[in-house]
Amino acid sequence: MVDRGSGKLPEQGRPVPARGVPAQVHTAGRVKDAGKTVQYSWPGVYFEGRVSGTGVGIVLNDSAADYDVQIDGTTVATLVTPGNTTRWINGLSKRTHTVRLVKRNDTPWDTSAFGGFVAAPGGAVLSKPAARKRQIEFVGDSLTVGYGNLSTSRTCTGDQLRRNTNSDVSYGALTARRLNADYQINGYSGLGMVRNYNGGSPDVTYRTFYDRALLNTPGDVWQNPGTWRPQVVVVNLGTNDFSTAVNPGEPWTPETLAAAYRSAYGDFVQKLRTRYGARTTIVAVGAGQYAGHVQQVVKARNDAGDSRVRYWFLDDSGLDYLGCDWHYSAHDDRLIADRLTSYLAGLPTRW
């Protein structure tokens, strides 16, 4: 691996005592401290650290997800289902480096574990980067995950889908980085507000899993360490509720489905308001068949005096939907991020 560093003189930093992973890395994701590791499930979870020296080891236990490793802002390796291992990036110049590890895809059936960074002999893990002042939470389905967004074909095998999903270049991750914000991508493919894709798994919905850190652990609840206080929450749920016709045997008519969706959406907005307080701006995204329903939910909140619930229409002009199974492509994610960044930058968030 060839180091692409800037050649700057070494920065000053202090070695980090061995006090667990949270002491040595910055993360905004939903993680659970398991002692020697942190555990997590949601896509796009990232860990940022600083090391001095000529190499860095990445300690992982994950046989389901893929990762990108970024050194000094450049992706230097993609780890495909790495398993229980320490992966080394060597050949770095002898100076201070920033290291970022990011989970590329959604693996809700599995629990991932990260054991921190390890410095090569003669180097050290230094104090972690500071958290960003801005925070954005993205709530959604596969379109928010970045499902198959790197694919060059709409037709994908399961393996092709997994290798070509990259939450780090989803519209949410791009928008957050453009606004210099920390972020969570709380996206779950195939799930809706009240109805999942084609009526599948009727015993659960997105709301079943929203509170969790570990998605495959029933009853799990993520404990906010008190540092996650997003100024903006972007909700984009509805595609799976309405994109397929109601099947025989489902407990819906088109009218009752729409009414249930609006009711559940209103309850979910209230949940977010209770969780994060009156100063958080909740952006409800409308698109396709569910746009009008989202508008109604937002209007009801506004009429009730909550002016910090905003409606944003997702303009799909120019999108090619070349991702797997007609999902957003990386091109589409960039275009949506352009539009969403402009919209969020104009909100009176006081951040």
C-alpha positions as semicolon CSV with decimal commas, in nm:
position;residue;x (nm);y (nm);z (nm)
1;M;0,000;0,000;0,000
2;V;0,141;0,332;-0,104
3;D;0,087;0,614;0,141
4;R;-0,082;0,918;-0,009
5;G;-0,001;1,150;0,278
6;S;0,057;1,521;0,239
7;G;0,415;1,512;0,361
8;K;0,339;1,750;0,647
9;L;0,548;1,743;0,960
10;P;0,424;1,513;1,238
11;E;0,144;1,655;1,450
12;Q;0,167;1,647;1,824
13;G;-0,057;1,397;2,000
14;R;-0,066;1,195;2,315
15;P;-0,080;0,815;2,329
16;V;-0,414;0,680;2,445
17;P;-0,421;0,460;2,757
18;A;-0,588;0,121;2,713
19;R;-0,939;0,211;2,828
20;G;-1,149;0,045;2,562
21;V;-1,252;0,128;2,211
22;P;-1,465;0,437;2,292
23;A;-1,157;0,604;2,442
24;Q;-0,956;0,581;2,120
25;V;-1,210;0,641;1,842
26;H;-1,478;0,891;1,757
27;T;-1,809;0,749;1,640
28;A;-2,159;0,891;1,615
29;G;-2,319;0,556;1,535
30;R;-2,540;0,341;1,751
31;V;-2,284;0,119;1,921
32;K;-2,286;-0,088;2,239
33;D;-1,976;-0,114;2,457
34;A;-1,896;-0,484;2,501
35;G;-1,570;-0,438;2,689
36;K;-1,291;-0,521;2,447
37;T;-1,512;-0,439;2,148
38;V;-1,805;-0,225;2,049
39;Q;-2,101;-0,393;1,877
40;Y;-2,334;-0,246;1,616
41;S;-2,574;-0,335;1,334
42;W;-2,686;-0,030;1,137
43;P;-2,522;0,055;0,801
44;G;-2,278;0,341;0,763
45;V;-2,142;0,321;1,120
46;Y;-1,795;0,478;1,117
47;F;-1,499;0,497;1,352
48;E;-1,237;0,772;1,332
49;G;-0,899;0,767;1,502
50;R;-0,544;0,900;1,490
51;V;-0,224;0,697;1,487
52;S;0,142;0,779;1,456
53;G;0,386;0,555;1,277
54;T;0,414;0,341;0,967
55;G;0,112;0,115;1,002
56;V;-0,226;0,060;1,159
57;G;-0,417;-0,257;1,243
58;I;-0,796;-0,275;1,233
59;V;-0,942;-0,523;1,481
60;L;-1,272;-0,669;1,357
61;N;-1,505;-0,960;1,414
62;D;-1,753;-0,952;1,126
63;S;-1,829;-1,224;0,873
64;A;-2,128;-1,045;0,716
65;A;-2,046;-0,680;0,638
66;D;-1,795;-0,503;0,413
67;Y;-1,582;-0,205;0,517
68;D;-1,377;0,072;0,367
69;V;-1,053;0,182;0,534
70;Q;-0,958;0,544;0,476
71;I;-0,619;0,689;0,565
72;D;-0,579;1,067;0,557
73;G;-0,900;1,097;0,358
74;T;-0,820;0,837;0,092
75;T;-0,976;0,491;0,070
76;V;-0,685;0,247;0,079
77;A;-0,861;-0,086;0,130
78;T;-1,202;-0,253;0,112
79;L;-1,247;-0,540;0,356
80;V;-1,498;-0,798;0,233
81;T;-1,656;-0,994;0,521
82;P;-1,325;-0,983;0,709
83;G;-1,418;-1,228;0,987
84;N;-1,238;-1,235;1,322
85;T;-0,906;-1,071;1,238
86;T;-0,669;-0,778;1,261
87;R;-0,618;-0,628;0,916
88;W;-0,301;-0,426;0,872
89;I;-0,235;-0,123;0,654
90;N;0,142;-0,085;0,635
91;G;0,389;0,126;0,440
92;L;0,270;0,460;0,578
93;S;0,508;0,749;0,619
94;K;0,637;0,791;0,972
95;R;0,405;1,064;1,095
96;T;0,054;1,115;1,232
97;H;-0,234;0,977;1,026
98;T;-0,610;0,996;1,047
99;V;-0,783;0,659;1,014
100;R;-1,149;0,604;0,932
101;L;-1,327;0,269;0,920
102;V;-1,681;0,265;0,778
103;K;-1,936;-0,017;0,745
104;R;-2,057;-0,019;0,385
105;N;-2,372;-0,228;0,389
106;D;-2,674;-0,332;0,593
107;T;-2,653;-0,666;0,774
108;P;-2,949;-0,662;1,014
109;W;-2,934;-1,038;1,072
110;D;-2,582;-1,014;1,216
111;T;-2,398;-0,827;1,492
112;S;-2,070;-0,659;1,399
113;A;-1,783;-0,601;1,643
114;F;-1,490;-0,358;1,624
115;G;-1,194;-0,389;1,860
116;G;-1,021;-0,062;1,783
117;F;-0,705;0,044;1,603
118;V;-0,355;-0,087;1,676
119;A;-0,037;0,098;1,592
120;A;0,261;-0,071;1,424
121;P;0,578;-0,115;1,634
122;G;0,729;0,224;1,713
123;G;0,399;0,404;1,666
124;A;0,106;0,485;1,893
125;V;-0,269;0,527;1,891
126;L;-0,327;0,894;1,968
127;S;-0,615;1,091;2,116
128;K;-0,928;1,063;1,906
129;P;-1,054;1,336;1,674
130;A;-1,305;1,579;1,816
131;A;-1,674;1,529;1,750
132;R;-1,834;1,762;1,498
133;K;-2,072;2,025;1,627
134;R;-2,339;1,941;1,372
135;Q;-2,536;1,616;1,381
136;I;-2,789;1,474;1,134
137;E;-2,988;1,153;1,168
138;F;-3,121;0,980;0,855
139;V;-3,417;0,743;0,894
140;G;-3,523;0,530;0,599
141;D;-3,527;0,212;0,396
142;S;-3,301;0,069;0,124
143;L;-3,291;0,401;-0,061
144;T;-3,132;0,555;0,250
145;V;-2,899;0,257;0,298
146;G;-2,745;0,300;-0,048
147;Y;-2,875;-0,037;-0,169
148;G;-2,676;-0,148;-0,474
149;N;-2,574;0,208;-0,553
150;L;-2,236;0,113;-0,703
151;S;-2,384;-0,143;-0,942
152;T;-2,355;-0,100;-1,318
153;S;-2,667;-0,314;-1,370
154;R;-3,017;-0,310;-1,227
155;T;-3,010;-0,690;-1,218
156;C;-2,799;-0,816;-0,927
157;T;-2,736;-1,144;-0,754
158;G;-2,731;-1,142;-0,376
159;D;-2,352;-1,131;-0,374
160;Q;-2,344;-0,849;-0,630
161;L;-2,591;-0,653;-0,419
162;R;-2,377;-0,687;-0,107
163;R;-2,052;-0,590;-0,282
164;N;-2,214;-0,293;-0,459
165;T;-2,392;-0,139;-0,160
166;N;-2,200;0,147;-0,004
167;S;-2,370;0,357;0,262
168;D;-2,065;0,583;0,273
169;V;-2,164;0,730;-0,064
170;S;-2,539;0,733;0,003
171;Y;-2,721;1,065;-0,017
172;G;-2,726;1,092;0,363
173;A;-2,354;1,038;0,415
174;L;-2,271;1,279;0,132
175;T;-2,508;1,545;0,265
176;A;-2,366;1,519;0,617
177;R;-2,006;1,545;0,502
178;R;-2,085;1,847;0,286
179;L;-2,232;2,014;0,594
180;N;-1,943;1,895;0,816
181;A;-2,184;1,702;1,035
182;D;-2,163;1,375;1,223
183;Y;-2,442;1,141;1,121
184;Q;-2,632;0,820;1,170
185;I;-2,780;0,622;0,880
186;N;-3,061;0,431;1,047
187;G;-3,179;0,258;0,731
188;Y;-3,337;-0,087;0,701
189;S;-3,400;-0,232;0,356
190;G;-3,747;-0,356;0,269
191;L;-3,933;-0,209;0,567
192;G;-4,201;0,058;0,575
193;M;-4,385;0,271;0,825
194;V;-4,676;0,024;0,850
195;R;-4,633;-0,213;0,551
196;N;-4,317;-0,373;0,418
197;Y;-4,225;-0,439;0,056
198;N;-4,497;-0,645;-0,115
199;G;-4,662;-0,704;0,221
200;G;-4,378;-0,917;0,356
201;S;-4,307;-0,988;0,724
202;P;-4,636;-0,839;0,842
203;D;-4,544;-0,893;1,208
204;V;-4,276;-0,619;1,197
205;T;-4,221;-0,275;1,043
206;Y;-3,939;-0,022;1,049
207;R;-4,073;0,107;1,380
208;T;-4,011;-0,237;1,536
209;F;-3,637;-0,182;1,497
210;Y;-3,588;0,193;1,526
211;D;-3,499;0,192;1,896
212;R;-3,236;-0,081;1,863
213;A;-2,861;-0,079;1,831
214;L;-2,842;-0,454;1,761
215;L;-3,110;-0,525;1,504
216;N;-3,117;-0,902;1,543
217;T;-3,165;-0,884;1,920
218;P;-3,537;-0,861;2,008
219;G;-3,603;-0,603;2,275
220;D;-3,262;-0,438;2,241
221;V;-3,264;-0,065;2,309
222;W;-2,977;0,163;2,218
223;Q;-2,864;0,372;2,512
224;N;-2,784;0,721;2,391
225;P;-2,461;0,822;2,570
226;G;-2,599;1,176;2,585
227;T;-2,377;1,299;2,305
228;W;-2,625;1,228;2,024
229;R;-2,845;1,537;1,995
230;P;-2,912;1,585;1,623
231;Q;-3,015;1,928;1,511
232;V;-3,183;1,767;1,209
233;V;-3,358;1,432;1,157
234;V;-3,444;1,339;0,796
235;V;-3,721;1,078;0,761
236;N;-3,769;0,906;0,426
237;L;-4,014;0,617;0,477
238;G;-4,301;0,523;0,249
239;T;-4,163;0,360;-0,063
240;N;-4,217;0,009;0,072
241;D;-4,562;0,093;0,208
242;F;-4,697;0,197;-0,132
243;S;-4,473;0,073;-0,414
244;T;-4,658;-0,260;-0,453
245;A;-5,029;-0,328;-0,475
246;V;-5,205;-0,467;-0,169
247;N;-5,213;-0,846;-0,198
248;P;-5,513;-1,070;-0,127
249;G;-5,507;-1,162;0,240
250;E;-5,341;-0,841;0,358
251;P;-5,545;-0,645;0,615
252;W;-5,555;-0,333;0,399
253;T;-5,749;-0,153;0,137
254;P;-5,571;0,136;-0,037
255;E;-5,772;0,375;0,182
256;T;-5,706;0,205;0,516
257;L;-5,338;0,165;0,433
258;A;-5,308;0,537;0,364
259;A;-5,491;0,624;0,686
260;A;-5,276;0,386;0,892
261;Y;-4,960;0,525;0,733
262;R;-5,052;0,883;0,818
263;S;-5,143;0,790;1,175
264;A;-4,823;0,593;1,233
265;Y;-4,615;0,867;1,070
266;G;-4,765;1,126;1,302
267;D;-4,688;0,904;1,602
268;F;-4,332;0,853;1,482
269;V;-4,277;1,227;1,445
270;Q;-4,403;1,272;1,800
271;K;-4,161;1,002;1,916
272;L;-3,874;1,192;1,757
273;R;-3,994;1,519;1,907
274;T;-4,011;1,364;2,254
275;R;-3,671;1,204;2,214
276;Y;-3,478;1,504;2,084
277;G;-3,673;1,804;2,207
278;A;-3,832;2,112;2,056
279;R;-3,516;2,249;1,894
280;T;-3,456;1,957;1,655
281;T;-3,583;2,011;1,302
282;I;-3,761;1,705;1,160
283;V;-3,755;1,692;0,781
284;A;-4,024;1,463;0,638
285;V;-3,937;1,357;0,284
286;G;-4,214;1,312;0,031
287;A;-4,178;1,128;-0,299
288;G;-4,388;0,924;-0,536
289;Q;-4,716;0,781;-0,411
290;Y;-4,663;0,880;-0,050
291;A;-4,575;1,248;-0,100
292;G;-4,929;1,373;-0,040
293;H;-4,966;1,168;0,276
294;V;-4,642;1,309;0,418
295;Q;-4,762;1,659;0,336
296;Q;-5,078;1,596;0,537
297;V;-4,878;1,475;0,837
298;V;-4,654;1,781;0,827
299;K;-4,948;2,018;0,791
300;A;-5,117;1,863;1,093
301;R;-4,801;1,913;1,301
302;N;-4,762;2,270;1,182
303;D;-5,128;2,347;1,252
304;A;-5,074;2,213;1,604
305;G;-4,793;2,464;1,654
306;D;-4,484;2,258;1,572
307;S;-4,309;2,470;1,311
308;R;-3,990;2,264;1,322
309;V;-4,145;1,980;1,126
310;R;-4,070;2,052;0,760
311;Y;-4,180;1,892;0,435
312;W;-3,920;1,834;0,163
313;F;-4,023;1,703;-0,176
314;L;-3,759;1,474;-0,322
315;D;-3,726;1,593;-0,680
316;D;-3,636;1,286;-0,886
317;S;-3,567;1,470;-1,210
318;G;-3,239;1,353;-1,358
319;L;-3,221;1,033;-1,154
320;D;-3,133;0,719;-1,351
321;Y;-3,222;0,451;-1,091
322;L;-2,937;0,235;-1,218
323;G;-2,866;0,077;-0,880
324;C;-2,963;-0,283;-0,809
325;D;-3,337;-0,346;-0,852
326;W;-3,404;0,010;-0,972
327;H;-3,258;0,178;-0,666
328;Y;-3,059;0,501;-0,660
329;S;-2,722;0,484;-0,830
330;A;-2,416;0,662;-0,692
331;H;-2,495;0,932;-0,950
332;D;-2,845;0,965;-0,805
333;D;-2,715;0,980;-0,448
334;R;-2,486;1,269;-0,545
335;L;-2,771;1,454;-0,715
336;I;-3,007;1,409;-0,420
337;A;-2,729;1,515;-0,181
338;D;-2,681;1,833;-0,384
339;R;-3,048;1,918;-0,345
340;L;-3,082;1,810;0,017
341;T;-2,764;1,991;0,124
342;S;-2,896;2,314;-0,025
343;Y;-3,228;2,269;0,151
344;L;-3,081;2,186;0,492
345;A;-2,829;2,470;0,470
346;G;-3,120;2,711;0,435
347;L;-3,308;2,593;0,743
348;P;-3,304;2,809;1,059
349;T;-3,131;2,538;1,263
350;R;-2,887;2,777;1,435
351;W;-2,604;2,530;1,402
